[in-house]
Coordinates of C-alpha atoms in Angstrom, one line a residue:
X1 CA 175.7 30.9 236.9
X2 CA 175.0 34.3 236.6
X3 CA 178.2 36.8 236.3
X4 CA 177.8 40.4 235.6
X5 CA 180.4 43.1 234.4
X6 CA 180.6 46.4 235.8
X7 CA 182.2 49.3 234.4
X8 CA 182.4 52.3 236.8
X9 CA 179.7 50.8 239.2
X10 CA 177.1 50.2 236.4
X11 CA 176.2 47.0 235.3
X12 CA 177.5 46.5 231.7
X13 CA 175.7 43.0 231.0
X14 CA 175.4 39.4 232.2
X15 CA 177.0 36.3 231.2
X16 CA 174.8 33.5 232.1
X17 CA 175.8 30.0 232.1
X18 CA 173.0 27.4 231.0
X19 CA 172.6 23.5 230.9
X20 CA 170.3 22.1 228.6
X21 CA 169.4 18.9 226.8
X22 CA 169.5 18.1 223.4
X23 CA 169.1 14.9 221.1
X24 CA 172.4 13.7 222.2
X25 CA 172.5 14.7 225.9
X26 CA 174.0 17.7 227.9
X27 CA 174.6 21.0 226.0
X28 CA 176.6 23.8 228.1
X29 CA 176.0 27.1 227.2
X30 CA 177.2 30.6 227.8
X31 CA 174.6 33.6 226.8
X32 CA 175.8 37.1 227.1
X33 CA 173.3 40.0 227.5
X34 CA 174.0 43.6 227.2
X35 CA 172.9 46.1 230.0
X36 CA 170.1 47.6 227.2
X37 CA 168.4 44.2 227.1
X38 CA 169.9 42.6 224.0
X39 CA 171.6 39.3 223.7
X40 CA 175.1 39.9 222.6
X41 CA 176.2 36.3 221.7
X42 CA 175.8 32.7 222.4
X43 CA 179.0 30.1 223.4
X44 CA 178.5 26.6 222.9
X45 CA 180.7 25.3 226.2
X46 CA 180.3 21.4 225.9
X47 CA 177.8 19.1 223.9
X48 CA 177.9 15.8 222.7
X49 CA 175.5 16.2 220.0
X50 CA 175.6 14.0 216.5
X51 CA 178.1 14.7 214.2
X52 CA 177.3 16.6 211.4
X53 CA 173.6 17.2 212.7
X54 CA 173.1 18.6 215.8
X55 CA 176.7 19.4 216.0
X56 CA 175.8 22.3 213.8
X57 CA 174.6 24.0 217.0
X58 CA 178.0 25.6 217.1
X59 CA 178.1 27.3 213.6
X60 CA 178.1 30.7 213.3
X61 CA 175.1 30.5 210.8
X62 CA 172.8 29.1 213.7
X63 CA 174.3 31.0 216.9
X64 CA 174.4 34.5 215.1
X65 CA 170.7 34.5 214.4
X66 CA 170.4 35.1 218.4
X67 CA 172.5 37.9 218.5
X68 CA 170.6 41.7 218.9
X69 CA 167.5 39.5 219.9
X70 CA 166.1 41.4 223.0
X71 CA 165.1 40.2 226.3
X72 CA 161.4 41.6 226.0
X73 CA 159.8 39.0 224.3
X74 CA 160.4 35.2 223.7
X75 CA 162.0 33.2 221.1
X76 CA 160.8 30.6 219.2
X77 CA 161.6 28.1 215.9
X78 CA 157.6 28.2 215.2
X79 CA 157.2 30.4 211.9
X80 CA 153.8 31.0 212.5
X81 CA 153.6 32.3 215.9
X82 CA 153.0 36.0 216.8
X83 CA 154.7 38.3 219.4
X84 CA 157.5 36.5 219.6
X85 CA 161.1 36.5 217.9
X86 CA 161.8 33.6 215.6
X87 CA 165.0 31.7 214.5
X88 CA 165.5 28.9 212.4
X89 CA 166.2 25.2 213.3
X90 CA 169.1 23.5 212.1
X91 CA 168.2 21.1 209.3
X92 CA 167.6 17.8 210.5
X93 CA 168.7 18.6 214.0
X94 CA 165.3 20.2 215.5
X95 CA 165.5 18.6 219.1
X96 CA 168.9 20.1 219.2
X97 CA 167.4 23.9 217.8
X98 CA 164.7 23.6 220.7
X99 CA 167.0 23.0 223.3
X100 CA 169.2 26.0 222.5
X101 CA 165.8 28.2 222.1
X102 CA 164.7 26.7 225.5
X103 CA 168.4 27.7 227.0
X104 CA 167.9 31.3 225.6
X105 CA 164.3 31.7 227.1
X106 CA 165.9 30.6 230.3
X107 CA 168.7 33.0 229.9
X108 CA 165.7 35.9 229.5
X109 CA 163.5 34.7 232.4
X110 CA 167.0 35.2 234.4
X111 CA 167.9 38.6 232.9
X112 CA 164.2 39.2 234.2
X113 CA 165.0 38.2 237.5
X114 CA 168.1 40.0 237.6
X115 CA 166.8 43.1 236.6
X116 CA 163.8 43.5 238.7

């Protein structure tokens, strides 16, 4: 699902609802992208990740890493990658972290389609 916010007939930003799969199953996220192409936030709508491990995906310390990333390059957990934006994985929850990164990259892709 993609929603948009209009102010005075101009697009102010998008709210994209995405579904990804983590270690424990489905993860539903809402990702906000401002008109300038920066991620303004991520909200975890639902998940079934392991308590104390993958469930930490809802913590501010993890989600805040995505704030202000731009949609002009992809996001990765790989510290050695070049020309991409890097975020840190949740300790002992790499599969969950990868699932969120996949969703963010999906939102970046969708944003590109909406803006073209």
